Short mmCIF file of C-alpha atoms in Angstrom, two decimals:
data_model
loop_
_atom_site.label_atom_id
_atom_site.label_comp_id
_atom_site.label_asym_id
_atom_site.label_seq_id
_atom_site.Cartn_x
_atom_site.Cartn_y
_atom_site.Cartn_z
CA MET W 16 35.69 4.03 -4.66
CA GLN W 17 34.37 1.02 -2.78
CA THR W 18 36.69 -1.96 -3.01
CA ALA W 19 35.11 -4.40 -0.55
CA LEU W 20 31.64 -5.59 0.25
CA GLU W 21 30.44 -5.69 3.82
CA PHE W 22 27.75 -7.87 5.34
CA GLN W 23 28.37 -7.71 9.06
CA PRO W 24 26.54 -10.26 11.22
CA LEU W 25 23.66 -8.63 13.03
CA ARG W 26 21.27 -10.11 15.56
CA LEU W 27 17.90 -8.51 16.03
CA PRO W 28 17.60 -7.17 19.60
CA GLU W 29 14.98 -8.42 22.04
CA HIS W 30 12.68 -5.40 21.72
CA VAL W 31 12.52 -5.97 17.97
CA GLN W 32 11.53 -9.59 18.52
CA ARG W 33 8.75 -8.43 20.85
CA LEU W 34 7.52 -6.18 18.08
CA ARG W 35 7.57 -9.18 15.73
CA ALA W 36 5.27 -11.08 18.08
CA GLU W 37 2.90 -8.10 18.17
CA VAL W 38 2.80 -7.85 14.37
CA ARG W 39 2.35 -11.59 14.00
CA ALA W 40 -0.61 -11.55 16.40
CA PHE W 41 -2.20 -8.66 14.47
CA ILE W 42 -1.80 -10.49 11.16
CA ARG W 43 -3.25 -13.69 12.60
CA SER W 44 -6.28 -11.80 13.88
CA GLU W 45 -6.84 -10.27 10.43
CA ILE W 46 -6.54 -13.65 8.71
CA ASP W 47 -8.93 -15.23 11.23
CA ALA W 48 -11.38 -12.38 10.64
CA GLY W 49 -11.32 -13.11 6.90
CA THR W 50 -9.64 -9.82 5.92
CA PHE W 51 -7.27 -11.63 3.56
CA ASP W 52 -6.02 -15.09 2.57
CA PRO W 53 -2.24 -15.60 2.83
CA ASP W 54 -2.39 -18.15 0.01
CA SER W 55 -4.05 -15.76 -2.45
CA PRO W 56 -3.14 -12.11 -3.18
CA GLU W 57 -5.93 -9.68 -2.36
CA GLU W 58 -6.98 -7.67 -5.43
CA ASP W 59 -9.84 -5.68 -3.91
CA TRP W 60 -8.39 -2.17 -3.55
CA SER W 61 -10.88 -1.28 -0.79
CA VAL W 62 -9.41 -4.09 1.32
CA HIS W 63 -5.91 -2.66 0.84
CA LYS W 64 -7.12 0.82 1.86
CA GLN W 65 -8.86 -0.46 4.97
CA PHE W 66 -5.82 -2.53 5.92
CA ALA W 67 -3.55 0.51 5.52
CA LYS W 68 -5.71 2.41 8.00
CA LYS W 69 -5.40 -0.40 10.54
CA VAL W 70 -1.62 -0.55 10.14
CA ALA W 71 -1.42 3.23 10.47
CA GLN W 72 -3.39 3.14 13.71
CA ARG W 73 -0.71 0.88 15.15
CA GLY W 74 2.04 3.30 14.16
CA TRP W 75 3.69 0.92 11.70
CA ILE W 76 3.92 3.30 8.71
CA GLY W 77 6.77 5.80 8.65
CA MET W 78 8.19 4.25 11.80
CA THR W 79 11.71 5.56 11.18
CA TRP W 80 10.69 9.10 10.19
CA PRO W 81 11.05 12.32 12.22
CA ARG W 82 8.38 12.98 14.84
CA GLN W 83 7.70 16.43 13.45
CA TYR W 84 5.98 14.79 10.45
CA GLY W 85 4.18 12.15 12.47
CA GLY W 86 6.90 9.50 12.52
CA GLN W 87 8.29 7.75 15.58
CA GLU W 88 12.04 7.82 14.93
CA ARG W 89 12.22 4.08 15.49
CA SER W 90 14.94 1.93 13.99
CA PHE W 91 15.23 0.35 10.55
CA LEU W 92 15.32 -2.99 12.36
CA ASP W 93 11.85 -2.31 13.78
CA ARG W 94 10.63 -1.56 10.29
CA PHE W 95 12.40 -4.67 8.97
CA VAL W 96 10.44 -7.09 11.15
CA VAL W 97 7.11 -5.38 10.38
CA ASN W 98 7.86 -5.63 6.67
CA GLU W 99 9.10 -9.20 6.96
CA GLU W 100 5.97 -10.42 8.72
CA MET W 101 3.71 -8.61 6.26
CA MET W 102 5.53 -10.11 3.27
CA ALA W 103 5.64 -13.63 4.70
CA SER W 104 1.86 -13.57 5.20
CA ASN W 105 1.04 -11.93 1.84
CA ALA W 106 -0.72 -9.09 3.66
CA PRO W 107 -2.57 -6.44 1.56
CA ASN W 108 -0.07 -3.63 2.19
CA THR W 109 0.06 -2.11 -1.31
CA VAL W 110 -1.39 1.31 -0.43
CA TYR W 111 1.50 2.37 1.78
CA PHE W 112 4.31 -0.03 0.96
CA THR W 113 6.31 1.91 -1.66
CA ALA W 114 5.85 5.21 0.16
CA ASP W 115 6.98 3.71 3.46
CA ARG W 116 9.95 1.90 1.92
CA GLN W 117 11.50 4.56 -0.32
CA SER W 118 9.35 7.53 -1.30
CA GLY W 119 9.01 8.93 2.19
CA PRO W 120 12.75 8.67 3.01
CA THR W 121 13.53 10.34 -0.34
CA LEU W 122 11.18 13.23 0.44
CA ILE W 123 12.63 13.60 3.94
CA LYS W 124 16.13 13.93 2.55
CA TYR W 125 15.56 16.02 -0.58
CA ALA W 126 12.08 17.62 -0.72
CA SER W 127 11.05 21.12 0.35
CA GLU W 128 9.60 21.72 3.78
CA ARG W 129 6.21 22.38 2.22
CA ILE W 130 6.13 18.98 0.52
CA LYS W 131 7.32 17.19 3.65
CA SER W 132 4.76 18.88 5.88
CA GLU W 133 1.93 18.24 3.43
CA VAL W 134 2.65 14.73 2.12
CA LEU W 135 4.45 12.77 4.86
CA PRO W 136 1.54 12.88 7.35
CA LYS W 137 -0.75 11.51 4.62
CA ILE W 138 1.58 8.55 4.11
CA ILE W 139 1.78 7.86 7.84
CA ALA W 140 -2.02 7.93 8.05
CA GLY W 141 -2.23 5.30 5.30
CA GLU W 142 -3.88 7.77 2.93
CA ALA W 143 -1.26 8.26 0.19
CA CYS W 144 -0.17 5.68 -2.36
CA PHE W 145 3.08 6.21 -4.31
CA CYS W 146 4.56 4.81 -7.49
CA ILE W 147 8.08 5.17 -8.90
CA GLY W 148 8.78 6.55 -12.37
CA MET W 149 12.23 5.37 -13.45
CA SER W 150 12.31 2.73 -16.20
CA GLU W 151 11.38 3.71 -19.77
CA PRO W 152 10.26 1.71 -22.83
CA ASP W 153 13.48 2.25 -24.82
CA SER W 154 15.97 2.05 -21.95
CA GLY W 155 14.56 -0.28 -19.29
CA SER W 156 16.68 -0.18 -16.14
CA ASP W 157 19.43 1.90 -17.79
CA LEU W 158 18.45 5.14 -16.09
CA PHE W 159 21.35 7.04 -17.69
CA ALA W 160 19.49 6.63 -20.99
CA ALA W 161 16.24 8.16 -19.71
CA LYS W 162 14.53 10.36 -22.32
CA CYS W 163 11.20 11.27 -20.70
CA LYS W 164 11.65 15.02 -20.76
CA ALA W 165 10.84 17.91 -18.41
CA THR W 166 11.03 21.30 -20.14
CA ARG W 167 10.97 24.63 -18.33
CA THR W 168 7.84 26.74 -18.70
CA ASP W 169 6.23 29.60 -16.78
CA GLY W 170 5.99 28.63 -13.13
CA GLY W 171 7.25 25.10 -13.58
CA TRP W 172 7.88 22.32 -16.07
CA LYS W 173 6.09 20.45 -18.85
CA ILE W 174 6.67 16.68 -18.97
CA ASN W 175 6.42 14.59 -22.13
CA GLY W 176 7.31 10.94 -22.67
CA SER W 177 6.60 7.70 -20.86
CA LYS W 178 7.65 5.41 -18.05
CA ILE W 179 7.13 1.65 -17.93
CA TRP W 180 6.82 -1.22 -15.42
CA THR W 181 5.40 1.43 -13.08
CA THR W 182 3.78 -0.61 -10.33
CA ASN W 183 0.31 0.53 -9.23
CA ALA W 184 0.52 3.82 -11.12
CA HIS W 185 -3.19 3.48 -11.97
CA ARG W 186 -3.99 3.61 -8.25
CA ALA W 187 -1.28 5.93 -7.00
CA ASP W 188 -1.81 9.44 -5.66
CA TYR W 189 1.80 10.48 -6.31
CA MET W 190 4.84 9.49 -8.32
CA ILE W 191 8.46 10.32 -7.66
CA GLY W 192 9.67 10.51 -11.25
CA LEU W 193 13.13 10.82 -12.77
CA PHE W 194 13.08 13.05 -15.86
CA ARG W 195 15.54 14.37 -18.41
CA THR W 196 16.02 18.14 -17.90
CA SER W 197 19.21 18.53 -19.94
CA SER W 198 21.57 16.39 -21.98
CA PRO W 199 24.29 14.27 -20.37
CA THR W 200 27.85 15.44 -20.89
CA ASP W 201 30.73 13.50 -22.42
CA LYS W 202 32.36 13.33 -19.01
CA ASN W 203 29.24 12.63 -16.97
CA ARG W 204 26.36 10.45 -18.20
CA ARG W 205 24.68 11.04 -14.87
CA HIS W 206 24.18 14.74 -15.54
CA GLY W 207 20.81 16.09 -16.63
CA LEU W 208 18.35 14.02 -14.57
CA THR W 209 15.92 15.67 -12.17
CA SER W 210 13.33 14.30 -9.75
CA PHE W 211 9.84 15.69 -9.32
CA LEU W 212 6.85 14.88 -7.17
CA VAL W 213 4.04 14.21 -9.65
CA ASP W 214 0.35 14.43 -8.80
CA MET W 215 -0.99 11.35 -10.59
CA LYS W 216 -4.38 13.02 -11.03
CA ALA W 217 -2.86 15.88 -13.06
CA PRO W 218 -4.28 16.42 -16.56
CA GLY W 219 -2.31 14.73 -19.35
CA ILE W 220 -1.34 11.53 -17.50
CA THR W 221 -2.53 8.22 -18.95
CA CYS W 222 -1.91 4.84 -17.30
CA ASN W 223 -1.96 1.87 -19.67
CA LEU W 224 -2.18 -1.37 -17.72
CA ILE W 225 0.24 -4.13 -18.74
CA ASP W 226 -1.30 -7.60 -18.62
CA GLN W 227 0.57 -10.40 -16.88
CA MET W 228 0.00 -14.12 -17.21
CA SER W 229 -0.68 -14.31 -13.45
CA GLY W 230 -3.83 -12.25 -13.96
CA VAL W 231 -2.62 -9.60 -11.51
CA ARG W 232 -2.73 -6.09 -12.98
CA ASP W 233 -0.18 -3.88 -11.29
CA PHE W 234 2.39 -2.94 -13.98
CA ASN W 235 1.69 0.13 -16.12
CA GLU W 236 3.00 2.22 -18.95
CA VAL W 237 2.56 5.84 -17.84
CA VAL W 238 2.31 8.38 -20.66
CA PHE W 239 2.87 12.11 -20.04
CA ASP W 240 1.37 14.56 -22.52
CA ASN W 241 2.32 18.15 -21.63
CA VAL W 242 1.84 17.46 -17.93
CA PHE W 243 2.47 20.60 -15.88
CA ILE W 244 4.60 20.25 -12.74
CA PRO W 245 4.90 23.38 -10.56
CA ASP W 246 8.36 24.54 -9.56
CA ASP W 247 7.71 23.72 -5.93
CA GLN W 248 7.30 20.03 -6.81
CA LEU W 249 11.02 19.77 -7.58
CA ILE W 250 12.86 17.24 -5.40
CA GLY W 251 16.53 18.04 -4.86
CA GLU W 252 18.68 19.80 -7.46
CA VAL W 253 17.96 20.38 -11.13
CA ASP W 254 20.16 18.06 -13.26
CA GLY W 255 21.60 16.41 -10.14
CA ALA W 256 19.10 13.71 -9.22
CA TRP W 257 21.35 10.73 -9.90
CA LYS W 258 22.72 10.62 -6.35
CA GLN W 259 19.27 10.72 -4.79
CA ALA W 260 18.07 8.06 -7.23
CA THR W 261 20.84 5.69 -6.13
CA THR W 262 19.97 6.40 -2.48
CA GLU W 263 16.34 5.58 -3.23
CA LEU W 264 17.33 2.31 -4.90
CA ALA W 265 19.33 1.27 -1.83
CA TYR W 266 16.04 1.37 0.10
CA GLU W 267 14.16 -0.37 -2.71
CA ARG W 268 16.48 -3.28 -3.36
CA SER W 269 17.46 -4.63 0.04
CA GLY W 270 14.33 -5.55 1.98
CA PRO W 271 12.71 -8.95 2.61
CA GLU W 272 10.31 -8.33 -0.28
CA ARG W 273 13.28 -9.19 -2.51
CA PHE W 274 13.24 -12.85 -1.46
CA LEU W 275 9.78 -13.46 0.04
CA GLU W 276 7.48 -12.77 -2.90
CA THR W 277 7.03 -16.48 -3.68
CA PHE W 278 7.50 -17.61 -0.07
CA ALA W 279 3.96 -19.03 0.00
CA VAL W 280 5.07 -22.08 -2.01
CA LEU W 281 7.73 -22.96 0.57
CA ARG W 282 5.21 -22.54 3.38
CA LYS W 283 2.78 -24.83 1.57
CA LEU W 284 5.54 -27.36 0.90
CA VAL W 285 6.26 -27.62 4.62
CA GLU W 286 2.54 -27.95 5.25
CA ILE W 287 1.96 -30.86 2.86
CA ALA W 288 5.21 -32.59 3.84
CA GLY W 289 3.78 -33.08 7.32
CA SER W 290 5.48 -33.45 10.69
CA LYS W 291 7.56 -36.46 9.66
CA PRO W 292 8.89 -35.95 6.12
CA ASP W 293 11.16 -38.62 4.65
CA ALA W 294 14.90 -38.06 4.18
CA ARG W 295 14.53 -36.79 0.63
CA MET W 296 11.93 -34.18 1.58
CA THR W 297 13.85 -33.19 4.71
CA GLU W 298 16.93 -32.53 2.60
CA ALA W 299 14.95 -30.47 0.07
CA ILE W 300 13.26 -28.32 2.71
CA GLY W 301 16.47 -27.96 4.71
CA GLY W 302 18.39 -26.72 1.69
CA LEU W 303 15.76 -24.15 0.78
CA VAL W 304 15.44 -22.87 4.33
CA ALA W 305 19.23 -22.58 4.68
CA GLU W 306 19.42 -20.48 1.52
CA LEU W 307 16.52 -18.33 2.69
CA HIS W 308 18.25 -17.80 6.02
CA ALA W 309 21.44 -16.64 4.29
CA LEU W 310 19.50 -14.12 2.16
CA ARG W 311 17.68 -12.89 5.24
CA ARG W 312 20.92 -12.37 7.18
CA MET W 313 22.27 -10.29 4.30
CA SER W 314 19.09 -8.21 4.20
CA VAL W 315 19.18 -7.64 7.96
CA SER W 316 22.79 -6.51 7.62
CA VAL W 317 21.78 -3.92 5.03
CA ALA W 318 19.00 -2.71 7.35
CA GLY W 319 21.67 -2.23 10.00
CA MET W 320 23.74 -0.14 7.58
CA LEU W 321 20.73 2.03 6.76
CA GLU W 322 20.15 2.42 10.48
CA ALA W 323 23.72 3.69 10.79
CA GLY W 324 23.06 6.33 8.12
CA ARG W 325 25.06 4.59 5.40
CA GLU W 326 24.07 4.05 1.75
CA PRO W 327 24.91 0.40 0.99
CA VAL W 328 24.23 0.60 -2.74
CA SER W 329 26.34 -2.42 -3.76
CA GLU W 330 25.19 -4.60 -0.88
CA ALA W 331 21.55 -3.75 -1.61
CA ALA W 332 22.09 -4.67 -5.27
CA ILE W 333 23.51 -8.04 -4.22
CA VAL W 334 20.50 -8.77 -2.00
CA LYS W 335 18.18 -7.90 -4.86
CA ASP W 336 20.14 -9.90 -7.46
CA LEU W 337 20.51 -13.07 -5.37
CA GLY W 338 17.10 -12.73 -3.73
CA THR W 339 15.03 -12.35 -6.87
CA LEU W 340 16.86 -15.15 -8.66
CA TRP W 341 16.20 -17.39 -5.65
CA GLU W 342 12.50 -16.53 -5.33
CA GLN W 343 12.10 -16.79 -9.09
CA ASP W 344 13.46 -20.34 -9.08
CA LEU W 345 11.67 -21.38 -5.89
CA PRO W 346 8.36 -22.58 -7.43
CA GLN W 347 10.11 -25.04 -9.75
CA ARG W 348 12.37 -26.33 -6.98
CA VAL W 349 9.35 -26.86 -4.75
CA ARG W 350 7.53 -28.66 -7.56
CA ARG W 351 10.49 -31.01 -7.99
CA ALA W 352 10.56 -31.65 -4.24
CA THR W 353 6.97 -32.92 -4.34
CA ALA W 354 7.55 -35.40 -7.15
CA HIS W 355 7.53 -38.39 -4.81
CA LEU W 356 4.78 -37.29 -2.43
CA PRO W 357 1.49 -39.18 -2.41
CA ILE W 358 -1.28 -36.91 -3.68
CA ASP W 359 -3.91 -36.10 -1.08
CA ALA W 360 -6.78 -34.35 -2.87
CA ALA W 361 -7.64 -31.91 -0.06
CA SER W 362 -4.20 -30.59 0.84
CA TYR W 363 -2.59 -31.00 -2.58
CA GLY W 364 -5.33 -29.02 -4.32
CA GLY W 365 -4.56 -25.89 -2.32
CA PHE W 366 -0.85 -26.41 -2.84
CA GLU W 367 -1.23 -26.71 -6.60
CA GLN W 368 -3.19 -23.46 -6.78
CA VAL W 369 -0.50 -21.58 -4.84
CA LEU W 370 2.24 -23.18 -6.91
CA GLN W 371 0.62 -22.28 -10.23
CA PHE W 372 0.11 -18.64 -9.25
CA ASN W 373 3.68 -18.17 -8.02
CA THR W 374 5.07 -19.89 -11.10
CA ARG W 375 3.25 -17.29 -13.19
CA ILE W 376 4.50 -14.28 -11.23
CA ALA W 377 8.10 -15.53 -11.11
CA PRO W 378 9.24 -14.13 -14.50
CA LYS W 379 8.59 -10.52 -13.45
CA LEU W 380 10.73 -10.69 -10.32
CA THR W 381 14.05 -10.01 -12.03
CA ILE W 382 12.55 -6.98 -13.81
CA GLN W 383 11.02 -5.01 -10.95
CA GLY W 384 13.53 -3.01 -8.93
CA GLY W 385 16.23 -3.27 -11.62
CA THR W 386 17.17 -6.09 -13.97
CA THR W 387 19.84 -8.62 -13.12
CA GLU W 388 22.19 -7.18 -15.75
CA ILE W 389 21.92 -3.64 -14.38
CA LEU W 390 22.38 -4.85 -10.81
CA ARG W 391 25.59 -6.66 -11.68
CA GLY W 392 26.87 -3.49 -13.30
CA VAL W 393 26.16 -1.63 -10.04
CA ILE W 394 28.00 -4.29 -8.07
CA ALA W 395 30.97 -4.23 -10.45
CA ARG W 396 31.17 -0.45 -10.18
CA GLY W 397 31.08 -0.69 -6.39
CA LEU W 398 33.99 -3.11 -6.48
CA GLY W 399 35.97 -0.81 -8.76
CA LEU W 400 35.79 -3.24 -11.68
CA ARG W 401 34.28 -0.74 -14.14
#
């Protein structure tokens, strides 16, 4: 039982900072070339695919993975700065992001050699997009209550049921899905869940897009109707997937994407405040940047724990809980900070557009990756309080 939380101070080494400069220069060249606009999310999927190829050519996908699959065995801190720069600039990294962050590491640890040899090189080449099948319509983030069922059949399994809030499922090549293969026991609610690698082009899969008020269409309800999954697509042990699911969530919940998703509004605030903001604006910006710095230090600390081979489940949950609440509230705090600014039509117009978009995406941030209520349960369990 864990009884204490640990966020050790960690400074990024010099070679990592050199990598940051390299990534930053690459991003600037892509922005200057008109590949994407950091103030507006890129929705053209062909742009995301082309960008993934460019990132892959630089060796920035699967950086931490074993060389035998095409990885470079670099550190989680290297990956952290690449991810941080991509998120801060709103780069079109959707094709490879989920696979690089959590799906690939899950496959490396639990999948068969055949799956690893076949799928990991595709991810590293920027050619495979993954989605995650965990939450369900009737249970949300309570994965113990999952009902989407996998039933044994000749040569494999038949899957029936649905998953929800499944980001980019309509574009994904693969899903790592958590399915009910037997009932939980009275002594162990975690029993009976199994992970499979799902080919998203398999017959019987329907992706129903979920509209959002931001206009972005990435959430889905995924419906499985007698979808056949071969035996060799099993990931890990039958009925014992809960441990690997918690490992996967430690990767998912701790990165800079958990506090940088609405970062564009803070960047625009600094831009319109100018080089000599008054005392009120200086205080507002200083407070927001200080809070951002604290969240970032916590996230870097978790990256250091992952680098050391640990599974900081509670610490990752804290980063996600605090980070998403902060980024969710950021647009309104920035709006309040501008209340006394004179309105300049040219600069303020662009700011207002960014602010409106990020205000609309903010409500979803405490859903994706696990709701606030579920996260606090994870933290309480880690502290031995439940």
